[in-house]
Coordinates of C-alpha atoms and ligand atoms in Angstrom, one line a residue:
M1 CA 84.4 126.3 107.0
K2 CA 86.9 124.8 104.7
T3 CA 86.3 124.5 100.8
D4 CA 88.0 122.4 98.4
V5 CA 88.4 124.5 95.4
A6 CA 90.3 122.7 92.4
Y7 CA 92.4 124.7 90.7
N8 CA 91.1 124.3 86.9
Q9 CA 87.6 125.1 88.8
L10 CA 89.3 128.3 90.3
V11 CA 90.5 129.4 86.6
D12 CA 87.1 128.3 85.3
M13 CA 85.4 130.4 87.7
E14 CA 87.7 133.5 87.4
R15 CA 86.8 133.0 83.4
R16 CA 83.2 133.2 84.2
Q17 CA 83.8 136.5 86.3
E18 CA 86.0 138.0 83.6
A19 CA 82.8 137.6 81.4
N20 CA 80.4 138.6 83.9
R21 CA 82.6 142.0 84.1
K22 CA 82.5 142.3 80.6
A23 CA 78.7 141.6 80.8
Q24 CA 78.7 144.4 83.6
I25 CA 80.5 146.8 81.7
N26 CA 77.9 146.5 79.0
C27 CA 75.2 146.7 81.0
R28 CA 76.4 149.9 82.6
C29 CA 76.4 151.5 79.3
A30 CA 73.1 149.9 78.8
I31 CA 72.3 151.9 82.2
A32 CA 74.3 155.0 81.0
L33 CA 71.5 155.4 78.4
V34 CA 68.5 154.3 80.4
T35 CA 69.7 157.3 82.8
V36 CA 69.9 159.6 80.0
A37 CA 66.2 158.8 78.7
V38 CA 64.9 158.9 82.3
V39 CA 66.6 162.5 82.9
L40 CA 64.9 163.6 79.9
L41 CA 61.3 161.8 81.4
A42 CA 61.9 163.4 84.7
A43 CA 62.5 166.4 83.3
T44 CA 59.3 166.6 81.0
A45 CA 57.6 164.8 84.3
L46 CA 58.9 167.9 86.4
Y47 CA 57.6 170.3 84.0
I48 CA 54.2 168.8 84.4
V49 CA 54.5 168.8 88.1
L50 CA 55.4 172.4 88.3
T51 CA 53.0 173.6 85.6
L52 CA 50.1 171.4 87.6
R53 CA 51.6 173.3 90.9
V54 CA 51.7 169.7 92.5
S55 CA 54.3 169.8 95.1
S56 CA 56.4 166.8 94.6
S57 CA 56.6 164.3 97.7
H58 CA 59.1 161.8 99.2
P59 CA 61.5 160.0 96.8
A60 CA 59.9 157.1 95.4
P61 CA 60.6 153.5 96.9
S62 CA 62.7 151.3 94.6
S63 CA 59.9 149.8 92.5
S64 CA 61.1 146.4 91.3
L65 CA 60.0 147.0 87.7
H66 CA 62.5 149.9 87.1
P67 CA 65.6 150.8 88.5
P68 CA 65.4 153.5 90.9
R69 CA 66.4 157.2 89.2
R70 CA 69.9 158.4 90.9
E71 CA 68.6 161.2 93.3
S72 CA 69.6 162.1 96.8
C73 CA 67.4 161.1 99.8
S74 CA 65.8 162.9 102.1
D75 CA 65.6 160.3 104.9
P76 CA 66.7 161.4 108.4
C77 CA 69.3 158.7 108.5
K78 CA 71.0 157.9 111.6
I79 CA 74.0 155.5 111.8
V80 CA 75.8 154.2 115.0
L81 CA 78.8 152.2 115.5
V82 CA 78.0 149.1 117.4
E83 CA 80.7 146.7 119.1
S84 CA 80.7 143.8 120.9
I85 CA 83.9 144.0 123.9
P86 CA 84.3 140.3 125.2
E87 CA 83.9 139.9 128.8
G88 CA 86.5 140.8 130.9
L89 CA 88.1 143.1 128.1
E90 CA 89.3 146.8 129.3
F91 CA 90.3 149.7 127.6
N92 CA 91.8 153.0 129.1
S93 CA 89.7 155.3 126.7
S94 CA 86.7 157.2 126.3
T95 CA 85.7 155.6 122.8
T96 CA 82.9 153.2 123.7
H97 CA 79.6 152.5 121.2
P98 CA 76.4 150.6 122.1
T99 CA 76.7 147.2 122.0
I100 CA 75.7 145.0 119.1
F101 CA 73.3 143.0 121.7
K102 CA 71.2 146.5 122.2
A103 CA 71.0 147.1 118.8
W104 CA 69.6 143.9 117.6
L105 CA 66.9 144.3 120.5
N106 CA 66.3 147.9 119.5
L107 CA 65.9 146.9 115.8
M108 CA 63.2 143.9 117.0
G109 CA 61.8 146.6 119.1
E110 CA 61.2 148.8 116.2
A111 CA 59.9 146.2 113.8
R112 CA 56.4 146.2 112.3
S113 CA 56.1 144.3 109.4
S114 CA 59.4 142.6 108.6
I115 CA 63.1 141.5 109.5
D116 CA 64.7 140.1 106.8
I117 CA 68.4 138.5 108.0
A118 CA 71.1 137.3 105.8
S119 CA 73.6 134.9 107.9
F120 CA 76.3 132.5 107.8
Y121 CA 75.3 130.0 110.8
W122 CA 72.9 130.3 113.6
S123 CA 74.2 129.3 117.1
L124 CA 72.5 131.3 120.2
T125 CA 72.1 129.1 122.7
N126 CA 73.9 126.9 125.3
K127 CA 72.5 124.1 123.8
D128 CA 74.2 124.6 120.3
T129 CA 77.5 124.7 121.8
G130 CA 77.3 122.5 124.6
T131 CA 78.0 125.1 127.4
H132 CA 76.7 126.0 130.2
E133 CA 78.1 129.8 130.1
P134 CA 75.7 132.5 131.8
T135 CA 77.3 134.7 129.0
A136 CA 74.9 132.8 126.4
N137 CA 71.9 134.5 127.8
Q138 CA 72.1 137.6 125.7
G139 CA 72.1 135.2 122.5
E140 CA 69.2 133.2 123.9
T141 CA 67.3 136.5 124.7
I142 CA 68.1 137.4 121.0
L143 CA 66.5 134.0 119.4
N144 CA 63.7 134.1 121.7
T145 CA 62.7 137.8 120.9
L146 CA 63.2 136.7 117.1
A147 CA 61.0 133.6 117.5
D148 CA 58.0 135.7 119.1
L149 CA 58.0 138.1 116.5
S150 CA 58.3 135.2 113.8
G151 CA 54.5 134.1 114.4
K152 CA 53.4 138.4 114.3
L153 CA 55.3 139.7 111.2
S154 CA 57.6 138.5 108.3
V155 CA 60.6 137.4 109.5
R156 CA 62.8 135.7 106.6
I157 CA 66.1 134.3 106.9
A158 CA 69.1 133.4 104.3
V159 CA 71.6 131.1 105.8
N160 CA 74.7 129.2 104.2
T161 CA 73.1 125.6 103.8
P162 CA 74.3 124.0 107.2
Q163 CA 77.4 121.7 106.9
G164 CA 77.2 118.3 108.5
S165 CA 77.8 118.9 112.4
Q166 CA 76.4 122.6 112.3
P167 CA 73.8 123.0 115.2
Q168 CA 70.3 123.6 113.4
G169 CA 68.3 123.9 116.8
D170 CA 68.1 127.8 116.2
L171 CA 66.8 127.4 113.0
R172 CA 64.5 124.5 113.6
L173 CA 62.9 126.7 116.5
L174 CA 62.4 129.8 114.3
N175 CA 60.7 127.7 111.6
N176 CA 58.3 126.4 113.7
S177 CA 57.6 129.7 115.3
G178 CA 56.8 131.2 111.6
A179 CA 59.8 132.4 110.2
D180 CA 60.3 131.8 106.2
I181 CA 64.1 130.0 105.9
R182 CA 66.0 129.6 102.8
T183 CA 69.4 127.7 102.7
V184 CA 71.7 129.0 100.2
N185 CA 74.3 126.1 98.9
M186 CA 77.2 128.4 98.4
K187 CA 78.9 125.1 98.2
E188 CA 77.3 124.1 95.0
L189 CA 76.9 127.6 93.7
T190 CA 80.5 128.9 94.0
S191 CA 82.5 126.8 96.3
G192 CA 82.2 129.3 98.9
V193 CA 80.0 130.3 102.0
L194 CA 77.4 132.9 102.6
H195 CA 79.4 134.8 105.2
T196 CA 77.4 137.8 104.8
K197 CA 76.0 139.3 108.4
F198 CA 73.2 141.9 107.8
W199 CA 69.7 143.0 108.6
V200 CA 66.8 144.8 106.9
V201 CA 64.1 145.7 109.2
D202 CA 60.6 147.1 107.6
K203 CA 62.8 148.0 104.6
K204 CA 64.2 150.9 106.5
H205 CA 66.4 150.3 109.3
I206 CA 69.6 148.0 108.6
Y207 CA 72.6 146.4 110.1
I208 CA 75.7 145.1 109.1
G209 CA 79.0 144.2 110.5
S210 CA 81.5 141.3 111.8
A211 CA 79.1 139.7 114.1
N212 CA 77.7 136.0 113.5
M213 CA 74.1 134.8 115.0
D214 CA 75.9 133.5 117.5
W215 CA 75.9 134.1 121.4
R216 CA 79.7 134.3 121.4
S217 CA 79.4 137.3 119.0
L218 CA 77.9 139.0 121.6
T219 CA 79.7 138.6 124.8
Q220 CA 82.8 136.5 123.9
V221 CA 84.1 137.8 120.6
K222 CA 85.3 141.7 119.6
E223 CA 83.0 142.9 117.0
L224 CA 82.3 145.4 115.2
G225 CA 79.0 147.2 112.9
A226 CA 76.9 149.9 112.0
V227 CA 73.2 150.3 112.2
V228 CA 71.3 152.7 110.4
Y229 CA 67.7 153.9 111.3
N230 CA 65.1 155.3 109.5
C231 CA 67.2 155.4 106.0
S232 CA 64.8 153.7 103.6
C233 CA 66.8 154.6 100.7
L234 CA 69.9 152.6 101.9
A235 CA 67.7 149.9 103.2
A236 CA 66.0 149.3 99.9
D237 CA 69.7 148.9 98.3
L238 CA 70.6 146.3 101.0
G239 CA 67.4 144.7 100.4
K240 CA 68.3 144.4 97.0
I241 CA 71.4 141.9 98.2
F242 CA 68.7 140.3 100.3
E243 CA 66.6 139.5 97.5
A244 CA 69.6 137.8 95.8
Y245 CA 70.3 135.5 98.5
W246 CA 66.7 134.9 98.8
L247 CA 66.6 133.7 95.0
L248 CA 69.6 131.5 95.4
G249 CA 67.8 130.1 98.3
D250 CA 65.6 128.4 95.5
S251 CA 67.7 127.8 92.7
E252 CA 70.6 125.5 91.5
S253 CA 72.3 128.3 89.5
I254 CA 73.4 131.8 89.5
P255 CA 71.6 134.2 87.4
S256 CA 73.6 135.5 84.7
P257 CA 73.1 138.7 83.9
W258 CA 70.4 139.3 87.3
P259 CA 67.0 140.5 86.5
S260 CA 67.1 144.4 86.6
S261 CA 65.3 144.4 89.6
F262 CA 68.4 143.4 91.4
A263 CA 70.3 146.4 89.5
T264 CA 71.7 149.5 91.4
L265 CA 72.8 152.9 90.5
Y266 CA 74.7 153.4 93.8
N267 CA 78.3 152.3 93.6
K268 CA 81.6 153.8 94.0
D269 CA 81.2 155.9 91.2
T270 CA 77.8 157.1 91.7
P271 CA 77.1 156.9 95.6
L272 CA 73.7 157.4 97.3
Q273 CA 73.5 161.0 98.7
L274 CA 71.8 161.5 102.1
P275 CA 72.1 163.0 105.1
L276 CA 73.5 160.4 107.9
N277 CA 73.4 162.0 111.3
S278 CA 72.6 165.6 109.6
T279 CA 75.9 165.5 107.9
P280 CA 76.1 165.0 103.8
S281 CA 77.2 161.9 103.2
S282 CA 77.5 159.7 100.0
V283 CA 77.4 156.0 101.0
Y284 CA 77.2 152.6 98.7
L285 CA 77.1 149.1 99.7
S286 CA 79.4 146.6 98.1
S287 CA 79.2 142.8 97.8
S288 CA 80.9 139.7 97.0
P289 CA 81.7 137.6 94.9
P290 CA 81.3 139.2 91.7
S291 CA 78.9 136.8 90.3
F292 CA 76.5 138.1 92.6
C293 CA 77.0 141.6 91.6
A294 CA 73.9 142.7 89.5
A295 CA 74.5 145.7 87.3
G296 CA 75.8 148.8 88.9
R297 CA 77.1 146.7 92.0
T298 CA 80.5 147.4 92.9
P299 CA 82.4 144.2 93.7
D300 CA 83.8 144.1 97.4
L301 CA 87.4 143.8 96.2
Q302 CA 86.9 146.7 93.9
S303 CA 85.5 148.8 96.7
I304 CA 88.5 148.0 98.8
L305 CA 91.1 148.9 96.2
S306 CA 89.4 151.8 95.5
V307 CA 89.2 153.3 99.1
M308 CA 92.9 152.7 99.5
E309 CA 93.8 154.3 96.1
D310 CA 91.6 157.2 97.3
A311 CA 93.5 157.5 100.7
E312 CA 96.2 160.6 101.0
S313 CA 97.6 160.3 104.4
F314 CA 96.4 156.8 106.2
I315 CA 94.9 153.7 105.7
Y316 CA 93.9 152.0 108.9
I317 CA 92.6 148.2 108.9
A318 CA 91.2 146.0 111.4
V319 CA 90.6 142.4 110.4
M320 CA 90.5 139.2 111.7
N321 CA 92.7 137.2 109.0
Y322 CA 95.0 138.7 106.5
L323 CA 96.7 136.7 103.7
P324 CA 97.9 137.0 100.3
T325 CA 96.4 133.9 99.4
M326 CA 93.3 131.6 98.7
E327 CA 93.0 130.4 102.3
F328 CA 90.9 127.3 101.3
S329 CA 92.2 126.1 98.1
H330 CA 94.1 122.9 96.7
P331 CA 96.5 123.3 95.1
K332 CA 97.8 126.4 97.0
R333 CA 97.2 129.5 95.1
Y334 CA 98.4 133.1 95.6
W335 CA 96.5 135.9 95.6
A336 CA 98.2 139.6 96.3
D337 CA 95.5 142.0 94.8
I338 CA 95.1 143.4 98.3
D339 CA 98.8 143.0 99.4
T340 CA 100.1 144.6 96.4
Q341 CA 97.9 147.4 96.5
L342 CA 98.9 148.4 100.1
R343 CA 102.5 148.2 99.2
R344 CA 101.8 150.2 96.3
V345 CA 100.0 153.3 97.8
G346 CA 102.5 153.0 100.8
Y347 CA 105.4 153.6 98.2
E348 CA 103.9 155.6 95.9
K349 CA 101.9 157.9 98.0
R350 CA 103.8 157.6 101.0
V351 CA 100.5 156.7 102.8
K352 CA 100.7 155.7 106.3
V353 CA 99.4 152.1 106.7
R354 CA 98.4 150.3 109.9
L355 CA 96.8 146.7 110.1
L356 CA 95.6 145.4 113.4
I357 CA 95.1 141.8 112.7
S358 CA 94.0 138.7 115.3
C359 CA 96.0 136.4 116.6
W360 CA 94.4 133.2 118.7
A361 CA 95.3 129.7 119.0
S362 CA 93.7 128.7 115.3
T363 CA 95.5 131.2 113.6
K364 CA 97.6 129.4 110.5
P365 CA 101.4 130.4 111.0
V366 CA 101.6 131.3 107.6
M367 CA 99.9 134.4 108.2
F368 CA 102.9 135.2 110.5
S369 CA 105.5 135.1 107.5
F370 CA 103.2 137.3 105.1
L371 CA 102.6 140.1 107.9
K372 CA 106.5 140.1 108.9
S373 CA 107.1 140.8 105.1
L374 CA 104.6 143.7 104.8
A375 CA 105.9 145.0 108.3
S376 CA 109.2 145.4 106.7
V377 CA 108.1 147.9 104.2
Y378 CA 109.0 150.4 107.3
D379 CA 111.9 153.0 106.3
P380 CA 110.8 156.3 107.8
K381 CA 113.8 158.3 105.9
S382 CA 112.4 156.9 102.7
G383 CA 108.9 157.8 103.4
L384 CA 107.7 154.0 103.9
D385 CA 105.4 153.5 107.0
I386 CA 103.6 150.2 106.9
Q387 CA 103.0 148.6 110.6
V388 CA 101.6 145.7 111.6
R389 CA 100.0 144.7 115.0
L390 CA 98.5 141.5 116.4
F391 CA 95.6 142.0 118.7
V392 CA 95.0 139.3 121.3
V393 CA 91.8 139.1 123.5
P394 CA 93.2 137.3 127.0
A395 CA 91.2 134.3 127.9
S396 CA 90.9 133.3 131.6
P397 CA 91.0 129.4 131.9
K398 CA 87.3 129.1 132.0
Q399 CA 86.8 131.2 129.1
K400 CA 89.7 129.2 127.4
E401 CA 87.2 126.4 127.5
I402 CA 84.6 128.0 125.2
P403 CA 85.2 126.8 121.7
F404 CA 86.0 129.6 119.0
A405 CA 85.9 132.6 121.3
R406 CA 87.9 134.8 122.5
V407 CA 89.2 136.8 119.4
N408 CA 89.2 140.1 117.5
H409 CA 86.6 139.3 114.6
N410 CA 86.5 143.0 113.4
K411 CA 86.2 143.8 109.6
Y412 CA 86.9 147.4 109.2
M413 CA 89.2 149.6 107.3
V414 CA 89.3 153.4 107.6
T415 CA 91.0 156.0 105.8
D416 CA 91.4 159.9 106.1
K417 CA 88.5 159.9 103.8
I418 CA 86.3 156.7 104.3
A419 CA 84.8 154.2 106.9
Y420 CA 84.6 150.8 105.0
I421 CA 82.6 148.1 107.4
G422 CA 82.4 144.8 105.9
T423 CA 81.7 141.3 107.0
S424 CA 84.7 139.5 105.0
N425 CA 88.0 138.1 106.2
W426 CA 90.8 139.4 103.8
S427 CA 92.2 136.5 102.0
G428 CA 91.4 135.6 98.5
D429 CA 88.4 133.2 98.9
Y430 CA 86.1 135.9 100.5
F431 CA 86.5 137.8 97.3
V432 CA 86.3 135.3 94.7
S433 CA 83.8 132.6 95.8
T434 CA 82.2 133.7 99.4
A435 CA 79.5 135.9 99.7
G436 CA 80.3 139.2 101.7
S437 CA 79.1 143.1 101.9
A438 CA 80.3 146.1 103.2
L439 CA 78.9 149.7 103.7
V440 CA 81.2 152.4 102.7
V441 CA 80.6 155.8 104.2
N442 CA 82.1 159.0 102.4
Q443 CA 81.6 162.3 104.7
T444 CA 84.7 164.3 103.5
A445 CA 82.0 167.2 102.3
S446 CA 80.9 167.4 106.2
V447 CA 81.1 170.8 107.9
S448 CA 78.9 169.7 110.5
P449 CA 80.1 169.8 114.2
E450 CA 78.9 166.0 114.5
P451 CA 81.9 163.4 114.5
T452 CA 81.8 161.8 111.2
V453 CA 81.5 158.1 111.0
Q454 CA 85.3 158.3 109.8
S455 CA 86.3 160.0 113.0
Q456 CA 84.5 157.5 115.0
L457 CA 86.0 154.7 113.6
R458 CA 89.4 156.3 113.4
A459 CA 89.1 156.5 117.3
V460 CA 87.9 152.8 117.6
F461 CA 91.2 151.7 115.7
E462 CA 93.6 154.1 117.8
R463 CA 92.1 152.8 121.1
D464 CA 92.6 149.1 120.1
W465 CA 96.0 149.8 118.3
D466 CA 97.3 151.8 121.5
S467 CA 95.9 149.2 124.0
N468 CA 98.1 146.7 125.5
Y469 CA 96.2 143.8 123.8
S470 CA 98.1 144.7 120.9
T471 CA 101.6 143.8 120.1
P472 CA 104.0 145.0 117.2
V473 CA 105.1 142.1 114.9
A474 CA 108.9 142.2 114.6
Q475 CA 110.8 140.1 112.4
H476 CA 112.2 137.5 115.3
F477 CA 108.8 137.6 116.7
N478 CA 107.5 134.2 117.4
H479 CA 103.9 134.0 117.7
K480 CA 103.5 130.7 119.9
H481 CA 104.5 133.1 122.6
L482 CA 101.9 135.4 121.9
C483 CA 98.6 133.5 121.4
Ligands
NAG1 C1 95.0 155.7 131.1 O1 95.1 156.8 130.2 C2 95.2 158.2 130.5 C3 95.6 159.2 129.7 O2 95.8 158.9 128.6 C4 96.8 157.9 131.6 O3 97.3 159.1 132.2 C5 96.7 156.7 132.5 O4 98.1 156.4 132.8 C6 96.2 155.7 131.5 N1 96.1 154.6 133.2 C7 96.4 153.5 132.6 C8 96.0 152.2 133.7 O5 97.0 152.8 131.8
NAG2 C1 60.5 124.3 108.1 O1 59.6 123.3 108.2 C2 58.8 123.0 107.3 C3 57.3 122.2 107.7 O2 57.5 121.8 109.2 C4 59.8 121.8 106.3 O3 59.1 121.3 105.5 C5 60.9 122.7 106.3 O4 62.0 122.1 105.5 C6 61.6 123.3 107.0 N1 62.7 124.4 106.9 C7 63.8 124.6 107.4 C8 64.7 125.3 106.9 O5 64.2 123.7 108.5
NAG3 C1 63.1 157.4 113.5 O1 62.0 157.9 113.1 C2 61.0 157.9 114.0 C3 59.7 158.9 113.3 O2 60.1 160.0 113.1 C4 61.6 158.6 115.3 O3 60.4 158.6 116.6 C5 62.6 158.0 115.8 O4 63.1 158.4 117.1 C6 63.9 157.5 114.7 N1 64.9 156.6 115.2 C7 66.0 157.0 115.3 C8 66.8 156.1 116.3 O5 66.2 158.2 115.1
NAG4 C1 87.2 133.9 108.8 O1 88.3 133.0 108.9 C2 88.5 132.4 110.3 C3 89.5 131.5 110.3 O2 90.0 131.0 109.1 C4 87.1 131.4 110.1 O3 87.0 130.3 111.0 C5 85.9 131.9 110.2 O4 84.9 131.6 109.8 C6 85.8 133.2 109.2 N1 84.8 134.1 109.1 C7 84.0 134.7 109.9 C8 83.2 133.7 111.2 O5 83.9 136.0 109.9
NAG5 C1 84.1 161.6 98.9 O1 83.4 162.9 98.4 C2 84.0 163.8 98.3 C3 83.2 165.0 98.5 O2 82.1 164.6 98.0 C4 84.7 163.4 97.0 O3 85.3 164.5 96.5 C5 85.5 162.3 97.0 O4 85.9 161.7 95.6 C6 84.9 161.2 97.7 N1 85.6 159.8 97.8 C7 85.2 158.6 97.5 C8 86.3 157.9 97.3 O5 84.1 158.3 97.3
NAG6 C1 96.5 145.7 130.3 O1 96.5 147.0 131.1 C2 95.9 146.7 132.4 C3 95.3 148.2 133.5 O2 96.8 148.5 133.4 C4 95.8 145.7 133.2 O3 95.1 145.3 134.1 C5 95.6 144.4 132.2 O4 95.9 143.4 132.6 C6 96.8 144.6 130.7 N1 96.5 143.9 129.7 C7 97.2 142.8 129.4 C8 96.9 142.3 128.2 O5 98.5 143.4 129.4

């Protein structure tokens, strides 16, 4: 996972990204013109349609030749938050959600024609980890079910090019079973990794979230994601991000600009309007790194900063790692875009900020220094209210033997307005060189009695924040005793 990025490479990368951004701005102007033209055309078409008294049908699925017209979506989209709660963890709370294991099984059960999976690495069996854990059975079930389907329908897997010691047994099995696999050489392309984790099924259902294709992500690591069923408009848009990885799997360079078939009209400024659980919602998907964003796509960092900017009363964040640095760069580099935004909105808008960060044996000690600094922005008398807690997943002696497990791996943010469900750790690398993506849901206009995604995510955060697995970061706090 460590990547060595030389300083001048980084500077170079940033320059290229700046150029890309400018190109994107130009593209956006072009799109605006095209949109005007399309609207005129659409009006003409509508006139003809009305004249002929032909009733218009379902919104056209996005064609690969033309960017979709921006219109609302009438699919009966159903969104469900899903979680993996590690073995033995118990909350004194009624907030529970279906498991990610169940969600993946459901998705495979629904699949009729295709399953596309974007993934970091595959390690779904005891064999891969050299363990004898009964709790690996869920991962093994997922792998076997997917292998069965691979012979029957189109199964495509985009995966980060496996590095040296990474297990490859699962990928070999799937390949031999008929799945189509492409490895994306992120190390060469961006000096990063493909860290995204999502599924697109039948171009209709999607899953996105923190869980890797790893048996531990189902039973030994705490994860959060979302499944959206019966939602071809959103699935078509996530499909474009998948197609970008798919193309890169066969390519040694990143297209610039991206062909128009990868462009989207759904972003932070013009989100997709659709009903989610019968509640009017606006939704978009963000992506990183910026060089992977075709015209119209909001880069993941811009998405995070704008969600924070839009908050009026609170911002709750649950991420595994939080660092105002480039975690994997040599020489060291400071990277404070997110950190500065939090302090700024905390100060200027008196927004209440809560960060729930993970603490485990592999946490880098420097993270605690930066978290203490952030937590010191607390003085209720002056309206400063930033608080930080560390979440520890306890482990029995037996559980301690499972490598890289027993940790809170969540990557989400919830504000008084928005639910943001992502796949990235929060340090600079994940927004500059690593491929990740996020689902951003806005249901502020909701008048429906159904709980919004935002309120469900808030309840998850509050359950974890108030649980006895979380501990405030204090100035003299010593993490060695905690994790
Ligand atoms: C569980 O929560 C209820 C209601 O919040 C509280 O009364 C009870 O004491 C809690 N139990 C434990 C074991 O913390
Ligand atoms: C899949 O199998 C084919 C044929 O056996 C082989 O050429 C290809 O390299 C394999 N792909 C992966 C990703 O293992
Ligand atoms: C998706 O739509 C189908 C057909 O209308 C329906 O049978 C199914 O229950 C829906 N799935 C979900 C999860 O709502
Ligand atoms: C998040 O960061 C940790 C620690 O650096 C790393 O081990 C992990 O691979 C990263 N991402 C994932 C898998 O979400
Ligand atoms: C959320 O939606 C409301 C109402 O549709 C809109 O006013 C607001 O700007 C949106 N917020 C964001 C961050 O998109
Ligand atoms: C949390 O509380 C429960 C019930 O009171 C207790 O059994 C458990 O050991 C506690 N966990 C921790 C990490 O303190």
